[in-house]
Amino acid sequence: MLLYSIANSKHQVDLKEAVLHSLPPDGSLYMPTNIPQLPSSFWSRFRGQSLQANAFEIAKAMLQGAIPDDALKNIVDKTVDFPVPLVQLDEQSYVLELFHGPSLAFKDFGARFLAGLMSYFTQETNEKLVILVATSGDTGGAVAAGFYNTPGVDVVILYPKGKVSDFQESQLTTWGGNIHAIALDGAFDDCQALVKKAFKDKELNESIRFSSANSINIGRLIPQMFYYFEALRQLPEVAFKGNEIIVCVPSGNFGNLTAGVFAKHMGLPIQRFIAANNDNDTFLEFLRSGRFLPKPSVPTYSNAMDVGNPSNFIRLYDYFGKHFDSGDPDCSTWNMMQSQIRGYSFTNQDTL
């Protein structure tokens, strides 16, 4: 599997480099050079297979031999060892429950899979790795649970003081061992900025090998595709007849939505997405105006989504630019993103 820097497509690395270093030297993000489409043979057995079996085939197709099959299967099986039920709300609406993992957050998928990848790659090199994580609530708990006692890995979690719930803070601070949590004055965006600053510090990186478990790391996004497939696997066949499949995704840093776009590219029959924002509506404003204007995050009740400068926006913009922008003004990257993704913003009152 090869990945390129969004800022410089000529800079390409393998999966190991992308996972262990998270960011390219230019400070942008990595994207896969190729997102494969799954063969008809996969779809012929898709609905009859388990989540684990489908997840292995999806990961194998994406990783393209970067990890031996037996090691990859072991990582996948440990990642998705909890139920992911699809619950019907009404005749045309379903919700996928992603809170049955150890940290009760959907990020258990990404954190556990990434921990498995990093453990595999660090065993090869025998090097000590320091994972830097910024969290607005859910990510830190999932990463702590996923990486606790992982050999050769220390985890440093930065979170905004007073802006996560008491329960979330306990998920960050009660582990000990190789998990270290630090509360900072400021917002999530400040924590994320410090993580990115550390990666860009050449002198610091000469003495410490840093990586990230935030969704800036491509290793987080690959397993987040699994549950999109699982949702449609569980969806009754009658629901497909004469209906468009539209997926609504609560969005903060937009790693979840980016994984959904990747899943659609691999062949999942999703018509389009809805990006649901709270008062932090930078992406919604982009869809309306065509201008991406990051702004300071606003504290809300849905604090895990309090992101004013979503990192994965550049992945989405790069994807739609590479795959859909033909140069025709009516088919610009912005227009194509508008056609594939709708945006909505919900106030604190709406949330309650």
Coordinates of C-alpha atoms in Angstrom, one line a residue:
M1 CA 0.0 0.0 0.0
L2 CA 1.4 3.4 -1.0
L3 CA 0.3 6.8 0.3
Y4 CA 1.1 10.3 -0.9
S5 CA 1.3 13.7 0.8
I6 CA -1.7 15.9 -0.1
A7 CA 0.7 18.8 -0.3
N8 CA 3.2 17.0 -2.5
S9 CA 1.9 13.9 -4.4
K10 CA 5.4 13.0 -5.4
H11 CA 6.2 12.2 -1.8
Q12 CA 5.0 8.7 -1.3
V13 CA 5.5 6.2 1.5
D14 CA 4.4 2.7 2.5
L15 CA 1.8 2.0 5.2
K16 CA 4.4 1.5 7.9
E17 CA 5.9 4.9 7.4
A18 CA 2.5 6.6 7.3
V19 CA 1.2 4.9 10.4
L20 CA 4.4 5.3 12.5
H21 CA 5.0 9.0 11.5
S22 CA 1.3 10.0 11.0
L23 CA 2.2 13.2 9.0
P24 CA 4.4 13.8 6.0
P25 CA 7.4 16.2 6.5
D26 CA 5.4 19.0 4.9
G27 CA 2.8 18.8 7.6
S28 CA -0.2 17.9 5.5
L29 CA -1.9 14.5 5.6
Y30 CA -1.4 11.1 3.8
M31 CA -3.9 9.7 1.3
P32 CA -3.9 6.3 -0.4
T33 CA -2.6 6.3 -3.9
N34 CA -5.3 3.8 -4.7
I35 CA -8.7 3.0 -3.0
P36 CA -9.7 -0.4 -4.6
Q37 CA -13.2 -1.4 -5.6
L38 CA -14.2 -4.7 -4.1
P39 CA -14.8 -7.6 -6.6
S40 CA -18.2 -9.1 -7.4
S41 CA -17.1 -12.2 -5.5
F42 CA -17.0 -10.2 -2.3
W43 CA -20.5 -8.9 -2.8
S44 CA -21.9 -12.3 -3.6
R45 CA -21.1 -13.5 0.0
F46 CA -21.2 -10.1 1.8
R47 CA -24.6 -10.5 3.5
G48 CA -23.9 -14.0 4.7
Q49 CA -20.6 -13.3 6.3
S50 CA -19.8 -12.0 9.8
L51 CA -18.6 -8.5 10.6
Q52 CA -15.1 -9.9 11.3
A53 CA -15.0 -11.8 8.0
N54 CA -16.1 -8.8 5.9
A55 CA -13.8 -6.5 7.8
F56 CA -10.8 -8.7 7.1
E57 CA -11.5 -8.7 3.4
I58 CA -12.0 -4.9 3.3
A59 CA -8.7 -4.4 5.3
K60 CA -6.9 -6.8 3.1
A61 CA -8.0 -5.0 -0.1
M62 CA -7.0 -1.7 1.3
L63 CA -3.7 -2.7 2.8
Q64 CA -2.6 -4.5 -0.4
G65 CA -0.1 -6.9 1.2
A66 CA 1.4 -4.4 3.7
I67 CA 0.8 -6.9 6.5
P68 CA 0.7 -10.8 6.2
D69 CA -2.8 -12.2 6.2
D70 CA -2.5 -14.0 9.5
A71 CA -1.3 -10.9 11.3
L72 CA -4.0 -8.8 9.7
K73 CA -6.7 -11.2 10.6
N74 CA -5.5 -11.3 14.3
I75 CA -5.7 -7.4 14.4
V76 CA -9.1 -7.3 12.8
D77 CA -10.5 -10.0 15.1
K78 CA -9.3 -8.2 18.2
T79 CA -10.6 -4.9 16.8
V80 CA -14.2 -5.9 16.3
D81 CA -15.0 -8.4 19.1
F82 CA -18.2 -6.5 20.3
P83 CA -21.7 -6.3 18.8
V84 CA -22.7 -3.5 16.4
P85 CA -26.5 -3.7 16.2
L86 CA -28.5 -1.8 13.6
V87 CA -31.7 -0.6 15.3
Q88 CA -34.8 0.4 13.3
L89 CA -36.4 3.7 14.4
D90 CA -39.3 3.9 11.9
E91 CA -40.2 2.6 8.4
Q92 CA -37.3 4.3 6.7
S93 CA -34.8 5.2 9.5
Y94 CA -32.2 3.1 11.2
V95 CA -29.4 3.9 13.7
L96 CA -26.2 1.9 14.0
E97 CA -25.1 1.5 17.7
L98 CA -21.4 2.1 17.9
F99 CA -21.2 2.4 21.7
H100 CA -20.8 -1.3 22.6
G101 CA -16.9 -1.3 22.6
P102 CA -14.7 -1.0 25.7
S103 CA -14.7 2.9 25.8
L104 CA -18.4 3.2 24.7
A105 CA -17.3 5.3 21.7
F106 CA -17.3 4.6 18.0
K107 CA -13.6 5.4 18.0
D108 CA -12.9 2.0 19.5
F109 CA -12.8 0.7 16.0
G110 CA -10.0 3.0 14.9
A111 CA -8.0 3.1 18.1
R112 CA -7.9 -0.7 18.5
F113 CA -7.0 -1.4 14.9
L114 CA -4.3 1.3 15.0
A115 CA -2.9 -0.1 18.2
G116 CA -2.6 -3.5 16.4
L117 CA -0.9 -1.9 13.4
M118 CA 1.6 0.0 15.5
S119 CA 2.3 -3.0 17.7
Y120 CA 3.1 -5.1 14.6
F121 CA 5.3 -2.4 13.1
T122 CA 7.2 -1.5 16.3
Q123 CA 7.9 -5.2 17.0
E124 CA 9.7 -5.2 13.6
T125 CA 11.9 -2.3 14.5
N126 CA 12.1 -2.7 18.3
E127 CA 11.9 1.1 18.7
K128 CA 10.1 3.1 21.4
L129 CA 7.1 5.0 20.1
V130 CA 5.3 8.0 21.7
I131 CA 1.7 8.5 20.7
L132 CA 0.5 12.1 20.9
V133 CA -3.3 12.4 21.0
A134 CA -5.6 15.5 21.2
T135 CA -9.1 14.8 22.4
S136 CA -12.3 16.7 22.7
G137 CA -13.9 13.8 24.6
D138 CA -14.2 10.4 22.9
T139 CA -10.9 9.9 21.2
G140 CA -8.8 9.9 24.3
G141 CA -10.8 7.2 26.1
A142 CA -10.8 4.9 23.0
V143 CA -7.0 5.4 22.5
A144 CA -6.3 4.8 26.2
A145 CA -8.3 1.6 26.1
G146 CA -6.8 0.5 22.8
F147 CA -3.2 1.1 23.6
Y148 CA -3.1 0.3 27.3
N149 CA 0.0 -2.0 28.0
T150 CA 0.9 -2.1 24.3
P151 CA 4.6 -3.0 24.3
G152 CA 7.0 -0.4 23.1
V153 CA 4.3 2.4 23.1
D154 CA 3.7 5.3 25.4
V155 CA 0.6 7.5 25.0
V156 CA 0.3 11.2 25.9
I157 CA -3.3 12.5 25.8
L158 CA -3.9 16.3 25.6
Y159 CA -7.4 17.4 26.5
P160 CA -9.0 20.8 27.2
K161 CA -9.4 21.5 30.9
G162 CA -13.0 21.7 32.0
K163 CA -14.4 20.9 28.6
V164 CA -14.8 17.1 28.8
S165 CA -17.4 15.4 31.0
D166 CA -16.4 13.9 34.3
F167 CA -16.9 10.4 32.9
Q168 CA -14.7 11.2 29.9
E169 CA -12.0 12.7 32.1
S170 CA -12.0 9.5 34.2
Q171 CA -11.5 7.5 31.0
L172 CA -8.4 9.5 30.3
T173 CA -6.8 9.8 33.7
T174 CA -7.3 6.5 35.6
W175 CA -5.2 4.1 33.6
G176 CA -1.6 4.6 34.7
G177 CA 1.1 2.5 33.1
N178 CA 1.9 3.7 29.6
I179 CA -1.1 6.1 29.5
H180 CA -0.4 9.8 30.4
A181 CA -3.2 12.4 30.3
I182 CA -2.5 16.2 30.5
A183 CA -5.2 18.9 30.9
L184 CA -4.5 22.1 29.0
D185 CA -6.1 25.5 29.3
G186 CA -7.8 26.1 25.9
A187 CA -10.0 24.3 23.4
F188 CA -9.6 21.1 21.5
D189 CA -8.2 23.0 18.5
D190 CA -5.4 24.2 20.8
C191 CA -4.6 20.7 21.8
Q192 CA -4.6 19.6 18.2
A193 CA -2.3 22.5 17.2
L194 CA 0.2 21.4 19.8
V195 CA 0.2 17.9 18.5
K196 CA 0.9 19.1 15.0
K197 CA 3.6 21.5 16.2
A198 CA 5.4 18.6 17.9
F199 CA 5.4 16.6 14.7
K200 CA 6.9 19.6 12.8
D201 CA 9.7 20.2 15.4
K202 CA 12.7 18.6 13.7
E203 CA 15.0 18.8 16.8
L204 CA 12.4 17.2 19.0
N205 CA 11.8 14.4 16.5
E206 CA 15.5 13.6 16.4
S207 CA 15.3 12.4 20.0
I208 CA 11.7 11.1 20.3
R209 CA 9.8 9.0 17.7
F210 CA 6.3 10.5 17.6
S211 CA 3.1 9.3 16.1
S212 CA -0.6 10.2 16.5
A213 CA -3.7 8.2 17.2
N214 CA -6.0 11.0 16.0
S215 CA -7.8 10.7 12.7
I216 CA -4.9 12.6 11.1
N217 CA -3.3 9.1 11.1
I218 CA -4.6 7.1 8.1
G219 CA -4.5 3.9 10.2
R220 CA -7.5 5.3 12.1
L221 CA -9.7 5.7 9.0
I222 CA -9.3 2.2 7.5
P223 CA -11.2 0.3 10.2
Q224 CA -13.8 3.0 10.4
M225 CA -15.0 1.8 7.0
F226 CA -16.0 -1.5 8.6
Y227 CA -19.1 -0.3 10.3
Y228 CA -20.5 1.3 7.2
F229 CA -20.4 -2.1 5.5
E230 CA -21.9 -3.7 8.6
A231 CA -24.8 -1.3 8.6
L232 CA -25.8 -2.2 5.1
R233 CA -25.2 -5.9 5.7
Q234 CA -27.8 -5.8 8.5
L235 CA -30.2 -3.6 6.6
P236 CA -33.2 -5.6 5.4
E237 CA -33.1 -6.3 1.7
V238 CA -36.6 -4.7 1.3
A239 CA -35.1 -1.4 2.4
F240 CA -33.0 -1.3 -0.8
K241 CA -35.9 -1.6 -3.1
G242 CA -36.8 1.8 -4.6
N243 CA -34.9 3.7 -1.9
E244 CA -31.7 5.7 -1.8
I245 CA -29.3 4.9 1.0
I246 CA -28.4 8.1 2.8
V247 CA -26.1 8.0 5.8
C248 CA -26.1 10.8 8.4
V249 CA -22.8 11.1 10.2
P250 CA -22.2 13.2 13.4
S251 CA -19.0 15.2 12.4
G252 CA -16.2 16.8 14.3
N253 CA -12.8 16.2 12.8
F254 CA -14.4 14.5 9.8
G255 CA -12.5 11.3 10.0
N256 CA -15.7 9.3 10.3
L257 CA -17.2 10.9 7.2
T258 CA -14.0 10.5 5.3
A259 CA -14.0 6.8 6.1
G260 CA -17.6 6.6 4.8
V261 CA -16.6 8.2 1.5
F262 CA -13.8 5.6 1.2
A263 CA -16.3 2.9 1.8
K264 CA -18.6 4.2 -0.9
H265 CA -15.7 4.3 -3.3
M266 CA -15.0 0.6 -2.6
G267 CA -18.5 -0.2 -3.8
L268 CA -20.9 0.3 -0.9
P269 CA -24.2 1.5 -2.4
I270 CA -24.6 4.8 -0.5
Q271 CA -26.3 7.6 -2.5
R272 CA -24.9 10.5 -0.3
F273 CA -24.0 11.6 3.2
I274 CA -25.3 14.1 5.6
A275 CA -22.6 15.8 7.8
A276 CA -24.3 16.7 11.1
N277 CA -22.6 19.5 12.9
N278 CA -23.3 21.3 16.2
D279 CA -22.6 25.0 16.5
N280 CA -19.1 24.4 15.1
D281 CA -20.3 24.6 11.5
T282 CA -17.2 25.4 9.5
F283 CA -17.9 22.6 7.1
L284 CA -21.5 23.6 6.6
E285 CA -20.4 27.1 5.8
F286 CA -18.0 25.7 3.2
L287 CA -20.8 23.8 1.5
R288 CA -22.8 27.0 1.4
S289 CA -20.1 29.4 0.2
G290 CA -17.3 27.3 -1.3
R291 CA -14.8 28.9 1.2
F292 CA -13.2 26.9 4.0
L293 CA -12.7 29.3 6.9
P294 CA -11.5 27.7 10.1
K295 CA -12.6 29.4 13.3
P296 CA -12.2 28.9 17.0
S297 CA -14.3 26.1 18.3
V298 CA -17.4 26.8 20.4
P299 CA -18.1 24.8 23.5
T300 CA -21.4 22.7 23.2
Y301 CA -23.1 19.9 25.0
S302 CA -21.9 17.5 22.2
N303 CA -18.3 18.3 23.1
A304 CA -16.7 15.5 21.1
M305 CA -17.8 17.4 18.0
D306 CA -16.4 20.8 19.1
V307 CA -13.9 21.3 16.3
G308 CA -13.6 24.6 14.4
N309 CA -10.8 23.4 12.1
P310 CA -11.5 19.8 11.1
S311 CA -8.2 18.2 10.0
N312 CA -9.8 15.7 7.6
F313 CA -11.3 18.4 5.5
I314 CA -8.2 18.4 3.3
R315 CA -8.6 14.7 2.7
L316 CA -12.2 15.1 1.6
Y317 CA -11.3 18.1 -0.7
D318 CA -8.3 16.1 -2.1
Y319 CA -10.5 13.1 -2.8
F320 CA -13.2 14.9 -4.6
G321 CA -10.7 17.0 -6.5
K322 CA -8.8 13.9 -7.6
H323 CA -11.8 11.7 -8.5
F324 CA -14.5 14.1 -9.7
D325 CA -13.1 17.5 -10.7
S326 CA -12.9 17.5 -14.5
G327 CA -12.1 21.2 -14.9
D328 CA -15.7 22.0 -15.9
P329 CA -16.8 24.9 -13.6
D330 CA -20.1 23.1 -13.1
C331 CA -18.2 20.0 -11.9
S332 CA -15.8 21.7 -9.5
T333 CA -14.5 20.1 -6.3
W334 CA -16.9 22.2 -4.3
N335 CA -19.9 21.3 -6.5
M336 CA -19.1 17.6 -6.4
M337 CA -18.8 17.8 -2.6
Q338 CA -22.2 19.5 -2.4
S339 CA -23.8 16.8 -4.6
Q340 CA -22.4 14.0 -2.4
I341 CA -22.5 15.6 1.1
R342 CA -25.3 17.7 2.6
G343 CA -24.6 19.6 5.8
Y344 CA -26.8 20.5 8.8
S345 CA -26.0 22.3 12.0
F346 CA -27.8 21.8 15.3
T347 CA -27.8 24.2 18.2
N348 CA -27.4 23.3 21.9
Q349 CA -31.2 23.6 22.2
D350 CA -31.7 21.2 19.3
T351 CA -29.3 18.8 20.9
L352 CA -31.3 18.8 24.1

